[in-house]
Amino acid sequence: MYLLLESIQDVRLFLERGGDVLIPIMLLILGMWILIIERAVYFRFGFPRLAAHLRDRWEARGERQSWRAHQVRKALVTESSMSLFRGLDVIKTLIAICPLLGLLGTVTGMMEVFDVMAFVGNGNVRAMAEGISKATIPTMSGMVGALTGVFFIALLERRAKLQQTHLEDALTFDH
Amino acid sequence: MIPLRSIAAAALALAAVFPAQAQDGKPADSVRELLNLVEQGVARDASDFRSRMETFKAEKDKQEARLSEARRQLRDLESRSEKLESEFQGNEESLAEAEARLDERLGTLRELFGVLQQVAGDARGTFQASMITSQYPERDDFLKQLIEKAGSSSELPEMAELERLWFEMQREMAESAKVVRYPAEVTGPDGNKSETEVVRVGSFNVMKNAAYLDWEADTQQLVELPRQPSGRFLASVDDFVNADSGQVEPLFVDPSRGSILGLLIQTPDLAERIDQGGIVGYVILALGGLALLLALERLVTLNLVNMKVRRQLNSDEPDEGNPLGRIMATYRKYESTDNETLELKLGEAIANETPKLQRFLALLKIIAVVAPLLGLLGTVTGMINTFQVITLFGTGDPKLMAGGISQALVTTVLGLCVAVPTVLMHTLVQGRAKAVTQILQKRSIGIIAEHSEQGHVSAA
């Protein structure tokens, strides 16, 4: 319990030092991870059910070699790929936005530094320190968020392609 | 006969002329009269001259009497001046004597008054800068008089005044530990003065209802800050000012005695910040607005199309109002032809539909890419301004460079602020468009095939 309180306090301090931009970055990373986990769970539990359903529909057909059958198979594969790749683009965008927001934090932090310089001159380094921490922490956070995301999005994409190929293999034209 | 007559006539004529002449001019008479006149004039001048001589002589006697009178007066005054001078000398001597006696008797007291003057001066400076003066404005006059008295040689400060100095210094200390409420004159941001009840926290802050006040030492006035800090700071002021005595309320106190709050006025607000970005900043904002409008239009349209397409998926009757329905209609039309023609016609129908779905997507993407680039442009122009200032004035004063630097940073911020949401919106819109296109491109034929198959089955 005490440890939890202490870590909450740490997070709050970190947010305070990094300035307002850290909050959108935090929400962004949170949303990104929710989406990543959702995808992982779907690949593990949701998609096999859909794949089985599609397979059954294919197996239920009488003939599987005519032009119409080919079109129907294509439709089934597309349906599977639509649900497999749903949300991956959003995750990718969020990853791309992370460093942008970090940069935004850097610039607003630098503005604060220059404001301080305009008021008290450039002799007072201590007064500028707050702005500098607001400039550097968001950049770091954006980078960390983007890097973790990049790694997992690669895994997810590979997994999605693999699942689709498996399904395509399963929808055979003939037995 | 004739000449005689003529001479007589001429003589008559002459005779007629001459008497006339003698009657008018009378030359012999006038000369005589002139002589008489001159004679009379000479006699008159002589008598005038005589009388003038007499008056002149009388005047001369009078002037001489006056001159001797004046000389006598001069002698009198000179003797008086000598007397006064000697008296002055005597006074001077006695004054020096008295001063020497005063010095002797003052002794160490003179040093004491020097210190008193210095302390009173220091105290006056402190008091003038202190917010407590807003509650006791009369003490400045007292200190001013005391300083003058201690500095002058003709007057000595009295015991009561010395005690009051001590009292005022003690009061400053005691008041800086108190939270008090009192009426004071407050100058509003519009320059109007009004008597308001204010609350003072030690020597740190003075506030009135919902506003922090600033103590201006130069004009000795309580001034309402034209720009107040953000809501949560002001809310605490409100609660604090309206609290009952004995009630405990949290409050944000400015430990720098008003200078941090004073800086608040100098920090630009949002509109001023945006204005610092200059033309580039406004261009970026306009692009952002355009992107927002486009994205909204796309989202609404695509959602409607998506709904219609999904409804169409569940019905066999092609409806011309949506893309899938139109493709289905094409299929119906060419159903009886061979597969190749059918496929070509369907492909054509799909190719007709996709551009409508993907309209503005490229534009959105361009805005997302261009906005940070424009920000960069603003940054570079701002830096150019800064370097121009540096070439003109050197690097000594960072305040001069602040304008260019603000522009440089503000445009970057604006660029990013526009780019981030635009990228997000582009992704959203693209996702929608992609979903519909995928249905059209890949699934439509399959769906149509399935439908018609079912139709065949039921027909068979």
XYZ file of C-alpha atoms in Angstrom:
635
model
C 0.000 0.000 0.000
C 2.740 2.384 1.027
C 4.727 1.449 -2.069
C 1.709 2.226 -4.234
C 1.221 5.626 -2.632
C 4.880 6.367 -3.090
C 4.841 5.444 -6.750
C 1.737 7.580 -7.312
C 3.597 10.436 -5.695
C 6.548 9.784 -8.013
C 4.303 9.860 -11.062
C 2.732 13.092 -9.918
C 6.146 14.693 -9.408
C 7.232 13.503 -12.828
C 4.130 14.969 -14.451
C 4.655 18.258 -12.653
C 8.268 18.497 -13.764
C 7.434 17.616 -17.347
C 4.646 20.163 -17.692
C 1.190 19.987 -19.246
C 2.264 18.266 -22.452
C 3.039 15.095 -20.496
C -0.662 14.541 -19.839
C -1.628 14.164 -23.528
C 1.476 12.036 -24.040
C 0.440 9.862 -21.121
C -3.127 9.514 -22.425
C -1.755 8.758 -25.884
C 0.520 5.995 -24.633
C -2.304 4.652 -22.481
C -4.664 4.546 -25.479
C -1.961 2.958 -27.625
C -1.409 0.200 -25.107
C -5.110 -0.440 -24.659
C -5.371 -0.900 -28.440
C -2.266 -3.127 -28.563
C -3.580 -5.337 -25.778
C -7.024 -5.438 -27.392
C -5.416 -6.663 -30.624
C -3.323 -9.268 -28.809
C -6.380 -10.575 -26.984
C -8.373 -10.639 -30.220
C -5.682 -12.597 -32.050
C -5.545 -15.077 -29.208
C -9.257 -15.568 -28.498
C -11.560 -13.661 -30.848
C -10.131 -14.412 -34.251
C -9.966 -18.246 -34.035
C -13.723 -18.213 -33.529
C -14.285 -16.055 -36.609
C -11.863 -18.211 -38.607
C -13.737 -21.355 -37.628
C -17.027 -19.750 -38.633
C -15.650 -18.694 -42.035
C -14.216 -22.167 -42.565
C -17.573 -23.738 -41.795
C -19.302 -21.443 -44.256
C -16.790 -22.447 -46.919
C -17.105 -26.121 -46.126
C -20.882 -25.845 -46.263
C -20.751 -24.976 -49.950
C -21.499 -27.694 -52.389
C -19.001 -26.771 -55.094
C -15.774 -24.842 -54.604
C -14.304 -24.421 -58.085
C -16.557 -22.115 -60.131
C -15.989 -18.407 -60.687
C -18.619 -17.666 -58.091
C -16.901 -19.860 -55.558
C -13.660 -18.002 -56.136
C -15.393 -14.681 -55.555
C -17.043 -15.952 -52.408
C -13.710 -17.185 -51.074
C -12.169 -13.807 -51.810
C -14.997 -12.154 -49.867
C -14.450 -14.475 -46.910
C -10.697 -13.764 -46.852
C -11.334 -10.030 -47.048
C -13.776 -10.232 -44.168
C -11.135 -11.953 -42.070
C -8.423 -9.472 -43.015
C -10.727 -6.528 -42.259
C -11.217 -7.712 -38.728
C -7.573 -8.719 -38.365
C -6.134 -5.361 -39.408
C -8.763 -3.193 -37.763
C -7.122 -0.686 -35.411
C -3.571 -1.363 -36.504
C -3.513 1.872 -38.490
C -4.697 3.812 -35.464
C -1.918 2.295 -33.360
C 0.607 3.250 -36.025
C -0.676 6.825 -36.063
C -0.503 7.066 -32.301
C 3.102 5.865 -32.464
C 3.866 8.524 -35.065
C 2.251 11.227 -32.956
C 4.190 10.374 -29.776
C 7.482 12.041 -30.818
C 5.548 14.961 -32.317
C 3.938 15.645 -28.947
C 7.351 15.263 -27.319
C 8.656 17.926 -29.679
C 5.708 20.127 -28.781
C 6.693 19.812 -25.124
C 10.271 20.699 -26.000
C 9.214 23.866 -27.754
C 6.819 25.016 -25.041
C 9.548 24.320 -22.463
C 11.988 26.403 -24.467
C 9.431 29.199 -24.609
C 9.317 29.125 -20.843
C 13.111 29.307 -20.715
C 13.117 32.348 -22.972
C 10.347 33.987 -20.970
C 12.475 33.599 -17.862
C 15.463 34.977 -19.752
C 13.452 37.984 -20.840
C 12.448 38.738 -17.242
C 15.554 38.005 -15.215
C 18.299 37.942 -17.863
C 20.441 34.958 -18.699
C 22.510 35.054 -15.522
C 20.063 33.060 -13.454
C 20.499 29.440 -14.509
C 18.442 28.136 -11.624
C 15.355 30.042 -12.798
C 15.709 28.507 -16.252
C 15.996 24.958 -14.933
C 12.249 24.462 -14.692
C 11.724 25.311 -18.344
C 14.592 23.077 -19.377
C 13.137 20.104 -17.495
C 9.818 20.836 -19.205
C 11.648 20.815 -22.520
C 13.512 17.541 -22.049
C 11.138 15.252 -20.147
C 8.327 15.256 -22.760
C 10.819 14.471 -25.529
C 12.082 11.513 -23.580
C 8.553 10.330 -22.789
C 7.486 10.639 -26.416
C 10.526 8.654 -27.523
C 9.970 5.921 -24.955
C 6.295 5.638 -25.893
C 7.064 5.503 -29.600
C 9.880 2.947 -29.220
C 7.827 0.484 -27.163
C 4.945 0.925 -29.595
C 7.122 0.323 -32.668
C 8.310 -2.986 -31.295
C 4.841 -4.270 -30.539
C 3.189 -3.022 -33.715
C 5.749 -5.016 -35.692
C 4.852 -8.138 -33.701
C 1.130 -7.530 -34.198
C 1.417 -7.022 -37.937
C 3.435 -10.168 -38.352
C 0.892 -12.078 -36.336
C -2.037 -10.695 -38.351
C -0.428 -11.666 -41.664
C 0.341 -15.113 -40.361
C -3.232 -15.665 -39.223
C -4.567 -14.538 -42.581
C -2.259 -16.898 -44.456
C -3.338 -19.749 -42.195
C -6.970 -19.047 -42.969
C -6.305 -18.790 -46.683
C -4.587 -22.155 -46.532
C -7.527 -23.608 -44.692
C -10.046 -22.532 -47.372
C -9.011 -25.159 -49.897
C -10.535 -25.424 -53.349
C -10.873 -29.107 -53.194
C -10.372 -32.027 -50.890
C -5.922 162.332 -84.590
C -6.143 158.741 -84.607
C -2.690 158.146 -82.823
C -3.571 160.733 -80.101
C -6.794 159.061 -79.494
C -5.095 155.774 -79.329
C -2.406 157.013 -76.851
C -5.084 158.538 -74.705
C -6.915 155.299 -74.742
C -3.730 153.465 -73.746
C -3.053 155.943 -70.961
C -6.569 155.475 -69.735
C -6.096 151.854 -69.772
C -2.796 152.146 -67.804
C -4.405 154.495 -65.357
C -7.082 151.966 -64.879
C -4.446 149.311 -64.118
C -2.052 151.138 -61.729
C -4.397 152.256 -59.025
C -5.642 148.729 -58.848
C -2.100 147.511 -58.224
C -1.412 150.046 -55.456
C -4.634 149.174 -53.709
C -3.828 145.357 -53.496
C -0.025 145.104 -52.625
C 0.756 148.195 -50.584
C 4.510 147.247 -50.658
C 5.777 150.330 -48.875
C 3.412 149.788 -45.896
C 4.241 146.084 -45.251
C 7.976 146.583 -44.993
C 7.367 149.240 -42.398
C 5.110 147.030 -40.467
C 7.708 144.193 -40.564
C 10.253 146.541 -39.127
C 7.872 147.416 -36.325
C 7.261 143.777 -35.633
C 10.980 142.987 -35.389
C 11.452 145.883 -33.053
C 8.676 144.686 -30.782
C 9.972 141.047 -30.920
C 13.475 142.028 -29.840
C 12.056 143.899 -26.883
C 9.927 140.890 -25.839
C 12.872 138.409 -26.146
C 14.991 140.558 -23.883
C 12.374 140.617 -21.162
C 11.891 136.814 -21.462
C 15.571 136.237 -21.163
C 15.737 138.306 -18.067
C 12.928 136.492 -16.345
C 14.449 133.084 -17.313
C 17.773 134.105 -15.860
C 16.036 135.010 -12.655
C 14.250 131.670 -12.309
C 17.440 129.776 -13.213
C 19.349 131.572 -10.503
C 16.620 130.767 -8.004
C 16.692 127.082 -9.087
C 20.444 126.939 -8.727
C 20.279 128.115 -5.177
C 17.634 125.499 -4.408
C 19.735 122.677 -5.948
C 22.730 123.660 -3.976
C 20.710 123.513 -0.777
C 19.511 120.031 -1.791
C 23.023 118.850 -2.524
C 24.273 119.859 0.858
C 21.270 118.121 2.414
C 22.109 114.882 0.558
C 25.740 115.082 1.596
C 24.657 115.428 5.158
C 22.418 112.375 4.820
C 25.241 110.327 3.310
C 27.431 111.193 6.254
C 24.673 110.084 8.637
C 24.113 106.761 6.830
C 27.801 106.016 6.616
C 28.202 106.460 10.282
C 25.131 104.231 10.871
C 26.514 101.504 8.605
C 29.746 101.521 10.517
C 27.842 101.155 13.711
C 25.759 98.234 12.340
C 28.823 96.540 10.946
C 30.514 96.545 14.244
C 27.283 95.267 15.794
C 27.153 92.430 13.180
C 30.717 91.500 13.964
C 29.865 91.397 17.605
C 26.825 89.182 16.909
C 28.879 86.878 14.758
C 31.355 86.414 17.495
C 28.704 85.711 20.057
C 27.024 83.287 17.578
C 30.263 81.372 17.110
C 30.645 81.318 20.813
C 27.094 80.030 21.227
C 27.653 77.387 18.550
C 30.807 76.244 20.201
C 28.865 76.007 23.407
C 26.100 74.033 21.628
C 28.651 71.626 20.149
C 30.227 71.210 23.508
C 26.913 70.543 25.160
C 25.528 68.273 22.367
C 28.662 66.171 22.449
C 27.781 62.575 21.567
C 24.167 63.561 20.923
C 25.175 64.840 17.476
C 26.387 61.377 16.553
C 23.158 59.956 17.889
C 21.092 62.181 15.609
C 23.219 61.092 12.660
C 22.399 57.495 13.410
C 18.774 58.442 13.970
C 18.608 60.063 10.557
C 20.138 57.016 8.921
C 17.845 54.565 10.684
C 14.783 56.647 9.958
C 15.830 56.834 6.297
C 16.265 53.066 6.104
C 12.941 52.519 7.828
C 11.235 54.910 5.431
C 12.606 53.009 2.432
C 11.439 49.716 3.880
C 8.038 51.077 4.778
C 7.487 52.590 1.363
C 8.036 49.217 -0.266
C 5.978 47.381 2.323
C 2.328 46.495 1.762
C 1.619 47.326 5.393
C 1.831 51.021 4.453
C -1.512 50.618 2.690
C -2.989 50.189 6.157
C -0.953 52.965 7.862
C -0.247 55.578 5.187
C 0.362 58.367 7.764
C 3.649 56.977 8.992
C 5.497 58.124 5.866
C 4.827 61.789 6.695
C 5.992 61.265 10.248
C 9.249 59.683 9.100
C 9.839 62.436 6.559
C 9.492 65.093 9.260
C 11.701 63.150 11.631
C 14.458 62.825 9.036
C 14.330 66.544 8.305
C 14.450 67.377 11.982
C 17.358 65.064 12.704
C 19.259 66.547 9.766
C 18.656 70.216 10.606
C 20.829 72.092 13.104
C 18.099 74.373 14.400
C 15.677 71.752 15.696
C 16.104 68.748 17.918
C 13.885 65.645 17.668
C 11.775 65.198 20.706
C 11.624 62.221 22.980
C 8.090 61.379 21.807
C 9.256 61.239 18.208
C 12.139 58.938 19.050
C 9.704 56.673 20.808
C 7.342 56.754 17.868
C 10.127 55.672 15.479
C 10.797 52.732 17.708
C 7.080 52.024 17.867
C 6.658 52.135 14.083
C 9.529 49.729 13.517
C 8.109 47.377 16.081
C 4.654 47.690 14.490
C 6.035 46.798 11.057
C 7.413 43.612 12.564
C 4.266 42.783 14.455
C 2.001 43.512 11.454
C 4.014 41.290 9.147
C 2.811 38.344 11.217
C -0.884 39.221 11.029
C -3.777 38.606 8.692
C -5.984 41.692 8.857
C -8.996 43.124 7.128
C -9.333 46.883 6.637
C -10.805 49.392 4.207
C -8.352 50.950 1.751
C -8.371 52.902 -1.486
C -7.877 50.559 -4.438
C -7.077 51.681 -7.982
C -8.823 49.434 -10.485
C -7.392 48.368 -13.842
C -9.384 51.172 -15.479
C -7.768 53.775 -13.216
C -10.858 54.418 -11.087
C -10.245 54.626 -7.376
C -12.659 53.146 -4.885
C -12.778 52.474 -1.186
C -12.813 48.707 -0.770
C -12.346 46.284 2.046
C -9.046 44.441 1.573
C -7.367 41.549 3.350
C -3.654 41.651 3.998
C -1.585 38.531 4.733
C 1.509 39.695 6.603
C 3.652 41.736 4.276
C 3.188 39.210 1.459
C -0.147 39.750 -0.212
C -3.042 42.148 -0.248
C -6.231 40.999 -1.895
C -9.807 42.008 -2.232
C -12.773 39.922 -3.251
C -11.629 37.675 -6.148
C -8.557 39.720 -7.006
C -4.933 39.994 -6.004
C -3.729 43.554 -5.449
C -0.286 44.959 -6.032
C 1.388 47.612 -3.863
C 3.074 50.207 -6.041
C 5.895 51.725 -4.012
C 6.436 54.656 -6.409
C 2.917 56.012 -6.275
C 2.036 54.534 -2.850
C -1.136 52.978 -4.215
C -2.901 49.658 -4.007
C -3.501 48.588 -7.592
C -5.662 45.743 -8.783
C -3.566 43.486 -11.044
C -4.847 43.899 -14.603
C -4.224 40.232 -15.259
C -5.115 37.850 -12.484
C -3.634 34.350 -12.048
C -5.600 31.302 -13.185
C -8.847 30.106 -11.634
C -7.656 27.796 -8.928
C -5.470 30.528 -7.377
C -8.292 33.055 -7.530
C -10.802 30.611 -6.048
C -8.611 30.274 -2.968
C -8.555 34.079 -2.665
C -12.328 34.183 -2.831
C -12.704 31.562 -0.127
C -10.090 33.239 2.024
C -11.507 36.741 1.809
C -15.029 35.575 2.507
C -14.064 33.258 5.353
C -15.335 33.967 8.861
C -12.787 34.755 11.524
C -11.390 31.618 13.079
C -12.154 29.583 9.963
C -9.143 27.935 8.308
C -8.852 28.321 4.538
C -5.928 27.423 2.269
C -4.426 30.295 0.300
C -1.745 30.753 -2.334
C 0.706 33.337 -1.007
C 3.303 35.086 -3.141
C 6.448 34.834 -0.995
C 8.258 37.384 -3.175
C 5.935 40.112 -1.824
C 4.190 40.738 -5.104
C 7.005 40.536 -7.637
C 5.980 37.084 -8.933
C 2.413 38.326 -9.315
C 3.849 41.402 -11.008
C 5.611 39.200 -13.572
C 2.251 37.703 -14.389
C 1.306 40.900 -16.181
C 4.294 40.540 -18.440
C 3.640 36.947 -19.531
C 1.580 37.054 -22.717
C -1.797 35.304 -22.830
C -2.934 32.898 -25.524
C -4.059 35.514 -28.041
C -0.841 37.487 -27.633
C 1.172 34.306 -27.992
C -0.583 33.414 -31.231
C -0.047 36.946 -32.442
C 3.682 36.568 -31.835
C 3.702 33.894 -34.513
C 3.102 36.529 -37.174
C 1.741 35.823 -40.648
C 3.173 32.305 -40.736
C 1.320 31.512 -37.523
C -2.000 32.663 -38.943
C -1.421 30.698 -42.156
C -0.814 27.567 -40.098
C -3.960 28.183 -38.074
C -5.995 28.716 -41.241
C -4.684 25.418 -42.620
C -5.630 23.746 -39.343
C -9.163 25.122 -39.591
C -9.437 23.918 -43.167
C -8.209 20.453 -42.171
C -10.754 20.316 -39.366
C -13.620 21.247 -41.691
C -12.537 18.735 -44.337
C -12.165 15.968 -41.790
C -15.587 16.671 -40.300
C -17.221 16.685 -43.730
C -15.503 13.401 -44.609
C -16.406 11.750 -41.312
C -20.078 12.625 -41.655
C -20.269 11.586 -45.323
C -18.345 8.356 -44.834
C -20.419 7.388 -41.818
C -23.617 7.905 -43.804
C -22.255 5.887 -46.744
C -21.075 3.181 -44.375
C -24.525 2.908 -42.811
C -26.206 2.687 -46.200
C -23.735 0.062 -47.424
C -24.325 -2.053 -44.331
C -28.062 -1.821 -44.852
C -27.546 -2.835 -48.471
C -25.561 -5.891 -47.353
C -28.676 -7.273 -45.772
C -31.028 -6.739 -48.682
C -31.201 -8.244 -52.143
C -32.815 -5.245 -53.820
C -30.131 -2.863 -55.229
C -30.665 0.698 -54.050
C -29.113 3.350 -56.329
C -28.490 5.651 -53.358
C -25.319 3.906 -52.199
C -22.128 2.601 -53.874
C -22.774 -1.064 -53.159
C -26.301 -0.750 -54.517
C -24.980 0.768 -57.736
C -22.498 -2.079 -58.140
C -25.250 -4.587 -57.512
C -27.354 -2.848 -60.144
C -24.486 -3.175 -62.621
C -24.268 -6.859 -61.790
C -27.968 -7.319 -62.390
C -27.653 -5.566 -65.721
C -24.837 -7.763 -67.031
C -25.752 -10.939 -65.157
C -26.520 -12.847 -68.296
C -23.247 -12.013 -70.116
C -20.093 -14.078 -69.858
C -17.850 -13.912 -66.812
C -15.143 -11.805 -68.412
C -17.452 -8.977 -69.504
C -19.179 -9.118 -66.159
C -15.894 -8.813 -64.311
C -14.814 -5.879 -66.490
C -18.097 -4.051 -65.972
C -17.983 -4.633 -62.214
C -14.378 -3.428 -62.060
C -15.393 -0.298 -63.901
C -18.268 0.332 -61.503
C -15.974 -0.071 -58.489
C -13.350 2.203 -60.018
C -16.083 4.798 -60.401
C -16.955 4.613 -56.714
C -13.542 4.696 -55.015
C -12.457 8.260 -55.871
C -15.648 9.609 -54.292
C -14.826 7.796 -51.059
C -11.216 8.903 -50.949
C -11.819 12.529 -51.771
C -9.867 15.085 -49.612
C -7.787 12.307 -48.029
C -4.683 13.406 -49.902
C -5.355 17.037 -48.981
C -5.620 16.133 -45.299
C -2.341 14.276 -45.493
C -0.685 17.229 -47.213
C -1.872 19.572 -44.468
C -0.549 17.206 -41.811
C 2.856 17.250 -43.518
C 2.914 20.934 -44.440
C 1.893 22.325 -41.042
C 5.154 21.371 -39.246
C 7.115 22.501 -42.287
C 5.428 25.910 -42.108
C 6.248 25.922 -38.403
C 9.863 25.345 -39.357
C 9.630 28.221 -41.830
C 8.379 30.488 -39.043
C 11.202 29.270 -36.838
C 13.796 30.170 -39.427
C 12.326 33.623 -40.127
C 12.149 34.224 -36.376
C 15.793 33.234 -36.020
C 16.688 35.565 -38.872
C 14.996 38.392 -36.938
C 16.920 37.412 -33.850
C 20.235 37.453 -35.651
C 19.431 40.814 -37.169
C 18.827 42.135 -33.679
C 22.114 40.587 -32.568
C 24.010 42.272 -35.408
C 22.430 45.606 -34.481
C 22.540 45.527 -30.681
C 24.856 42.665 -29.738
C 23.967 39.804 -27.410
C 23.951 41.895 -24.249
C 20.208 42.239 -23.803
C 18.186 39.030 -24.075
C 14.984 41.081 -23.937
C 15.654 42.520 -27.382
C 16.035 39.054 -28.855
C 12.873 37.768 -27.200
C 10.584 38.929 -30.042
C 12.289 36.876 -32.736
C 12.701 33.895 -30.472
C 9.019 33.976 -29.520
C 8.073 33.988 -33.186
C 10.433 31.108 -33.846
C 9.012 28.981 -31.057
C 5.354 29.939 -31.404
C 5.214 28.950 -35.071
C 6.753 25.572 -34.271
C 4.189 25.046 -31.538
C 1.349 26.050 -33.849
C 2.662 23.763 -36.582
C 2.751 20.817 -34.206
C -0.609 21.692 -32.678
C -2.153 21.603 -36.149
C -0.208 18.571 -37.357
C -0.972 16.233 -34.453
C -4.786 16.385 -34.657
C -4.685 16.425 -38.448
C -2.665 13.207 -38.508
C -5.170 11.653 -36.106
C -8.149 12.817 -38.128
C -6.533 11.623 -41.331
C -6.098 8.173 -39.832
C -9.693 8.084 -38.676
C -11.074 9.215 -42.014
C -8.763 6.918 -43.896
C -9.883 3.990 -41.738
C -13.508 4.704 -42.566
C -12.790 5.126 -46.255
C -10.712 1.982 -46.304
C -13.449 -0.078 -44.666
C -16.004 1.000 -47.257
C -13.578 0.579 -50.150
C -12.628 -2.873 -49.009
C -16.256 -3.871 -48.922
C -16.709 -2.504 -52.406
C -13.507 -3.816 -53.944
C -13.129 -7.246 -52.474
C -16.359 -8.307 -50.925
C -18.991 -6.857 -53.210
C -18.527 -9.403 -55.966
C -18.449 -12.202 -53.433
C -21.573 -10.931 -51.768
C -23.347 -10.546 -55.095
C -22.249 -14.022 -56.077
C -23.565 -15.411 -52.825
C -26.857 -13.595 -53.157
C -27.421 -14.696 -56.709
C -26.434 -18.230 -55.801
C -29.027 -18.261 -53.090
C -31.468 -16.888 -55.649
C -30.540 -19.749 -57.987
C -30.922 -22.275 -55.244
C -34.320 -20.969 -54.290
C -35.314 -20.754 -57.957
C -34.109 -24.258 -58.580
